[in-house]
Amino acid sequence: MKAKITIREVAKAAGVAVGTASRALNRSGRVSEHAIAAVDRAARELGYTPDAVAQSMRTRSTGVVGLLVSDLANPLYARIITAVESRLLTAGYALLVASTHNDGLREKTLVDLFRRRRVDGLILGPCQVEAPAYLDLLAADGPVVALDRDFQGDNAGVHVDHHHGALQATRYLLNLGHTRIALMTPGSVLRPGRERIAGYRDAFAERGLQPEAKLIRAEKSAMDFAFSEALSLLGSPCAPTAFLCLGTRILSGVLQALRHSGRTAPDDVSVVSIGDTDLSQLFSPAITSLTWDLEAVGTAVAELLLRRLDRSVPLEPERILLTTQMVLRESCGPLARAVARRPTPRRIRTA
Amino acid sequence: MKAKITIREVAKAAGVAVGTASRALNRSGRVSEHAIAAVDRAARELGYTPDAVAQSMRTRSTGVVGLLVSDLANPLYARIITAVESRLLTAGYALLVASTHNDGLREKTLVDLFRRRRVDGLILGPCQVEAPAYLDLLAADGPVVALDRDFQGDNAGVHVDHHHGALQATRYLLNLGHTRIALMTPGSVLRPGRERIAGYRDAFAERGLQPEAKLIRAEKSAMDFAFSEALSLLGSPCAPTAFLCLGTRILSGVLQALRHSGRTAPDDVSVVSIGDTDLSQLFSPAITSLTWDLEAVGTAVAELLLRRLDRSVPLEPERILLTTQMVLRESCGPLARAVARRPTPRRIRTA
DNA sequence: CTGTTAGCGCTTTCAA
DNA sequence: TTGAAAGCGCTAACAG
């Protein structure tokens, strides 16, 4: 393990004092061209690399930002993270990541872990407890920006317009004549879920309707609750004629349930997915989906943080709202079709 | 921005010297029970959090490890990373991540970025140039472990047995009577691709056969080259009767090509996917796939690194090889079927 | 067992 | 413009 080269040795090799070497390397303040040249050359020859830890020690800035999401393996997050990482890298920042698994306690632990490491900023995705008390204290240590999450503080964040998205999707299904639209969501606590449920309700309200409470499946439950929930819904006396699926895993579960019970979209039921993936694109029939620009989300949240990291600009509340687009594919049809087919005995019976 | 509490203030509040406070907090060496109690209480009351940067400065250990993969958004990597993060967290380590985008230069930049930040260890996934010169120098700074990648040095890493996997999959197709098996891979440079191609060849060799060179599509090319490649293969005079797809994106492309040209598996062609995802499980027909335990890969690589981070154990070469399993589903059939159907005019014509 | 002190490698006053 | 020196917060070595 060869000894690390320090700025001290560079200074000596260049025939200047360490202070001068530092100023030369950082191009900060008044240094002679001559000194700069000598120091640069010495640094290059010795293969000097500044020690970021020591720099952080003095400057109180680590050049690291932390990112917390509920699950790194979620393909949607994975793509957002890639975009965040990319944008941050161009500004010289490194990215520390971790999964909260949607557990408030774990989030606190991780935030502390990051804080002890003196991250310069924090990006927080949705989590169980949206605005825990420690978030306010935290803001004193550096900027915290929200990723599809609501918490007080100076309120900076990037949000997807899930409300409008769900509204749009629900309207579409209502226009096709569906009213028994099952809403399958992994939870109603987190912002995305909350907003989507509200959008769904509002679409009904626009027509003076109200969704059947039983069709809203927002219980927090096991990962693949969607399969069993969908199956039981399909077997109930007033089965839904359409499914609005919130998330890839949910879509998987619903599609499996459909297959299992011998139904197909769009003939027996219509299916819309909120969140677009390989699966929705390639499934037969291709699934009509609500999509949004994940790269834009990542880039925007990184940029927002970067702006707040730059102490020269004043910190004012800043919320960025990104819109969703509906991609029409093959999985939806007018109610008539489903009604016409429902009487078939095989289809009515419970699995 | 309230002033940070340092160990100095904790010591004063507890009525001891900083040295004692440090020893008490770290339970290191000889400290009286009394002192420990006083220091702990003072620390709690003041809300003291040790500054990891200052600690790193002294101890020369940051408690951070770096992880580099070609693409964080790749769902397979995403799941591995989650497992790595989980395992590392239990040992108190934080995880710095970045994507190399399979670019050797970018990898070097990132490795430097991590190194300057003095990560304690490094996990490197496959990249363009498998064993660049700087990797050897790097080993002097701390342990480097490979993730499905071959490089010299002290050779520690976790590898998936892609060779055996591809062998297994190819044998399976050969047993079904297929010999014109297209191998669709995003590249032959990286270890996984190399090994898989070798396995594929070896399966042919076992029967004294040799695959047609034209059926091996290992060109490095655009992300969705699979679609056009598959389409052109299907239109060629001696179209393949089976597809071996290496990776999710490739599978997507091939499935799209099949749909586009009006063919379906397993009647017209057989399809096997190497790497199992939602798509392969839910597609109709469900795709016969080669799968491996991604969580095990992540845990194993984390554990391997952790072991090497512990300076008390001697560093000896250590390679962990994980096996693959073949999951039989509905996308493959005997050659006979495809042959019987091929004469149908619509199917022979090029799209 | 505990206090004092010397740095880790760097940036940043403050004089010169 | 430059050099010398003072720390950033902490741990480790050394006296007591």
PDB file of C-alpha atoms in Angstrom, chain A residues 1 49-54 56-57 60 62-64 71-73 78-79 81-82 85-86 89 92-99 101 106 110 113 115-118 140-141 248 252 256 259 278-279 282-284 286 330, chain B residues 1-2 49-54 56-57 60 62-64 71-73 78-79 81-82 85-86 89 92 94-99 101 106 110 113 115-118 140 248-249 252 256 259 278-279 282-284 286 330:
ATOM      1  CA  MET A   1       0.000   0.000   0.000  1.00  0.00           C
ATOM      2  CA  THR A  49      -5.399  13.426  -6.229  1.00  0.00           C
ATOM      3  CA  PRO A  50      -6.955  15.743  -3.678  1.00  0.00           C
ATOM      4  CA  ASP A  51      -8.434  14.006  -0.690  1.00  0.00           C
ATOM      5  CA  ALA A  52     -12.132  14.783  -0.690  1.00  0.00           C
ATOM      6  CA  VAL A  53     -12.499  13.858   2.954  1.00  0.00           C
ATOM      7  CA  ALA A  54      -9.964  16.423   4.044  1.00  0.00           C
ATOM      8  CA  SER A  56     -14.937  18.289   3.224  1.00  0.00           C
ATOM      9  CA  MET A  57     -13.470  18.733   6.640  1.00  0.00           C
ATOM     10  CA  ARG A  60     -18.022  21.735   5.256  1.00  0.00           C
ATOM     11  CA  THR A  62     -18.909  16.775   0.929  1.00  0.00           C
ATOM     12  CA  GLY A  63     -20.092  16.849  -2.646  1.00  0.00           C
ATOM     13  CA  VAL A  64     -22.396  13.965  -1.853  1.00  0.00           C
ATOM     14  CA  ASP A  71     -37.578   0.572  -3.100  1.00  0.00           C
ATOM     15  CA  LEU A  72     -34.560   0.882  -5.352  1.00  0.00           C
ATOM     16  CA  ALA A  73     -35.670  -2.189  -7.268  1.00  0.00           C
ATOM     17  CA  ALA A  78     -34.589   2.864 -10.906  1.00  0.00           C
ATOM     18  CA  ARG A  79     -35.026   5.001 -13.986  1.00  0.00           C
ATOM     19  CA  ILE A  81     -32.365   7.418 -10.037  1.00  0.00           C
ATOM     20  CA  THR A  82     -30.359   6.958 -13.199  1.00  0.00           C
ATOM     21  CA  GLU A  85     -27.243  10.316 -10.911  1.00  0.00           C
ATOM     22  CA  SER A  86     -26.466  11.526 -14.403  1.00  0.00           C
ATOM     23  CA  LEU A  89     -22.487  13.786 -11.887  1.00  0.00           C
ATOM     24  CA  GLY A  92     -19.467  16.764  -9.636  1.00  0.00           C
ATOM     25  CA  TYR A  93     -21.718  15.305  -6.991  1.00  0.00           C
ATOM     26  CA  ALA A  94     -21.815  11.659  -5.965  1.00  0.00           C
ATOM     27  CA  LEU A  95     -24.994   9.878  -5.012  1.00  0.00           C
ATOM     28  CA  LEU A  96     -25.673   7.870  -1.884  1.00  0.00           C
ATOM     29  CA  VAL A  97     -28.803   5.713  -2.122  1.00  0.00           C
ATOM     30  CA  ALA A  98     -30.927   3.530   0.104  1.00  0.00           C
ATOM     31  CA  SER A  99     -34.383   1.977   0.323  1.00  0.00           C
ATOM     32  CA  HIS A 101     -39.058  -0.033   2.319  1.00  0.00           C
ATOM     33  CA  ARG A 106     -35.980   2.844   8.751  1.00  0.00           C
ATOM     34  CA  LEU A 110     -31.126   6.201   6.990  1.00  0.00           C
ATOM     35  CA  LEU A 113     -26.816   7.747   8.508  1.00  0.00           C
ATOM     36  CA  ARG A 115     -26.654  13.190   7.906  1.00  0.00           C
ATOM     37  CA  ARG A 116     -23.723  11.891   9.900  1.00  0.00           C
ATOM     38  CA  ARG A 117     -21.926  11.533   6.634  1.00  0.00           C
ATOM     39  CA  ARG A 118     -22.732  15.159   6.071  1.00  0.00           C
ATOM     40  CA  ALA A 140     -31.197  23.332   8.896  1.00  0.00           C
ATOM     41  CA  ASP A 141     -28.418  21.010   7.760  1.00  0.00           C
ATOM     42  CA  THR A 248     -46.546  -2.609 -12.227  1.00  0.00           C
ATOM     43  CA  SER A 252     -49.214  -8.108 -12.980  1.00  0.00           C
ATOM     44  CA  GLN A 256     -52.821 -12.986 -13.703  1.00  0.00           C
ATOM     45  CA  ARG A 259     -56.051 -15.188 -17.005  1.00  0.00           C
ATOM     46  CA  ASP A 278     -42.333  -3.190 -20.796  1.00  0.00           C
ATOM     47  CA  LEU A 279     -45.128  -5.375 -19.606  1.00  0.00           C
ATOM     48  CA  LEU A 282     -45.817  -5.888 -24.878  1.00  0.00           C
ATOM     49  CA  PHE A 283     -48.673  -7.672 -23.283  1.00  0.00           C
ATOM     50  CA  SER A 284     -51.348  -8.966 -25.614  1.00  0.00           C
ATOM     51  CA  ALA A 286     -51.210  -4.043 -25.178  1.00  0.00           C
ATOM     52  CA  GLU A 330     -55.820  -2.264 -26.910  1.00  0.00           C
TER      53      GLU A 330
ATOM     54  CA  MET B   1     -28.497  27.078  11.001  1.00  0.00           C
ATOM     55  CA  LYS B   2     -27.809  26.141  14.581  1.00  0.00           C
ATOM     56  CA  THR B  49     -24.163  13.073  16.447  1.00  0.00           C
ATOM     57  CA  PRO B  50     -20.592  12.191  15.630  1.00  0.00           C
ATOM     58  CA  ASP B  51     -19.271  13.773  12.481  1.00  0.00           C
ATOM     59  CA  ALA B  52     -18.426  10.938  10.131  1.00  0.00           C
ATOM     60  CA  VAL B  53     -16.205  13.150   8.016  1.00  0.00           C
ATOM     61  CA  ALA B  54     -13.970  13.999  10.946  1.00  0.00           C
ATOM     62  CA  SER B  56     -12.924   9.323   8.482  1.00  0.00           C
ATOM     63  CA  MET B  57     -10.200  11.896   8.586  1.00  0.00           C
ATOM     64  CA  ARG B  60      -8.847   6.555   7.313  1.00  0.00           C
ATOM     65  CA  THR B  62     -15.246   6.300   5.489  1.00  0.00           C
ATOM     66  CA  GLY B  63     -17.791   3.558   5.940  1.00  0.00           C
ATOM     67  CA  VAL B  64     -18.833   4.060   2.361  1.00  0.00           C
ATOM     68  CA  ASP B  71     -27.007   0.791 -15.931  1.00  0.00           C
ATOM     69  CA  LEU B  72     -28.788   1.356 -12.653  1.00  0.00           C
ATOM     70  CA  ALA B  73     -32.117   1.253 -14.438  1.00  0.00           C
ATOM     71  CA  ALA B  78     -31.717  -2.734  -9.550  1.00  0.00           C
ATOM     72  CA  ARG B  79     -32.636  -5.835  -7.600  1.00  0.00           C
ATOM     73  CA  ILE B  81     -28.323  -3.292  -5.725  1.00  0.00           C
ATOM     74  CA  THR B  82     -31.206  -3.442  -3.312  1.00  0.00           C
ATOM     75  CA  GLU B  85     -27.597  -2.011   0.033  1.00  0.00           C
ATOM     76  CA  SER B  86     -29.529  -4.052   2.552  1.00  0.00           C
ATOM     77  CA  LEU B  89     -26.535  -1.326   5.863  1.00  0.00           C
ATOM     78  CA  GLY B  92     -23.206   0.232   8.931  1.00  0.00           C
ATOM     79  CA  ALA B  94     -23.484   3.436   3.067  1.00  0.00           C
ATOM     80  CA  LEU B  95     -23.611   2.861  -0.673  1.00  0.00           C
ATOM     81  CA  LEU B  96     -22.483   5.202  -3.415  1.00  0.00           C
ATOM     82  CA  VAL B  97     -23.769   4.211  -6.864  1.00  0.00           C
ATOM     83  CA  ALA B  98     -23.293   5.219 -10.466  1.00  0.00           C
ATOM     84  CA  SER B  99     -23.810   3.947 -14.006  1.00  0.00           C
ATOM     85  CA  HIS B 101     -23.152   3.087 -19.349  1.00  0.00           C
ATOM     86  CA  ARG B 106     -16.715   6.990 -17.830  1.00  0.00           C
ATOM     87  CA  LEU B 110     -16.329   7.375 -11.692  1.00  0.00           C
ATOM     88  CA  LEU B 113     -14.578  10.162  -8.155  1.00  0.00           C
ATOM     89  CA  ARG B 115     -11.550   7.015  -4.854  1.00  0.00           C
ATOM     90  CA  ARG B 116     -11.149  10.683  -4.087  1.00  0.00           C
ATOM     91  CA  ARG B 117     -14.022  10.291  -1.712  1.00  0.00           C
ATOM     92  CA  ARG B 118     -12.024   7.495  -0.164  1.00  0.00           C
ATOM     93  CA  ALA B 140      -3.808  -0.877  -3.187  1.00  0.00           C
ATOM     94  CA  THR B 248     -35.164  -8.182 -21.114  1.00  0.00           C
ATOM     95  CA  ARG B 249     -34.758  -5.615 -23.810  1.00  0.00           C
ATOM     96  CA  SER B 252     -39.023  -7.354 -25.833  1.00  0.00           C
ATOM     97  CA  GLN B 256     -42.377  -7.412 -30.923  1.00  0.00           C
ATOM     98  CA  ARG B 259     -46.010 -10.071 -33.343  1.00  0.00           C
ATOM     99  CA  ASP B 278     -42.430  -9.767 -15.091  1.00  0.00           C
ATOM    100  CA  LEU B 279     -42.666  -9.757 -18.822  1.00  0.00           C
ATOM    101  CA  LEU B 282     -46.947 -12.753 -17.703  1.00  0.00           C
ATOM    102  CA  PHE B 283     -46.622 -12.787 -21.413  1.00  0.00           C
ATOM    103  CA  SER B 284     -48.975 -15.059 -23.285  1.00  0.00           C
ATOM    104  CA  ALA B 286     -45.480 -17.392 -20.671  1.00  0.00           C
ATOM    105  CA  GLU B 330     -45.238 -22.276 -22.566  1.00  0.00           C
TER     106      GLU B 330
END
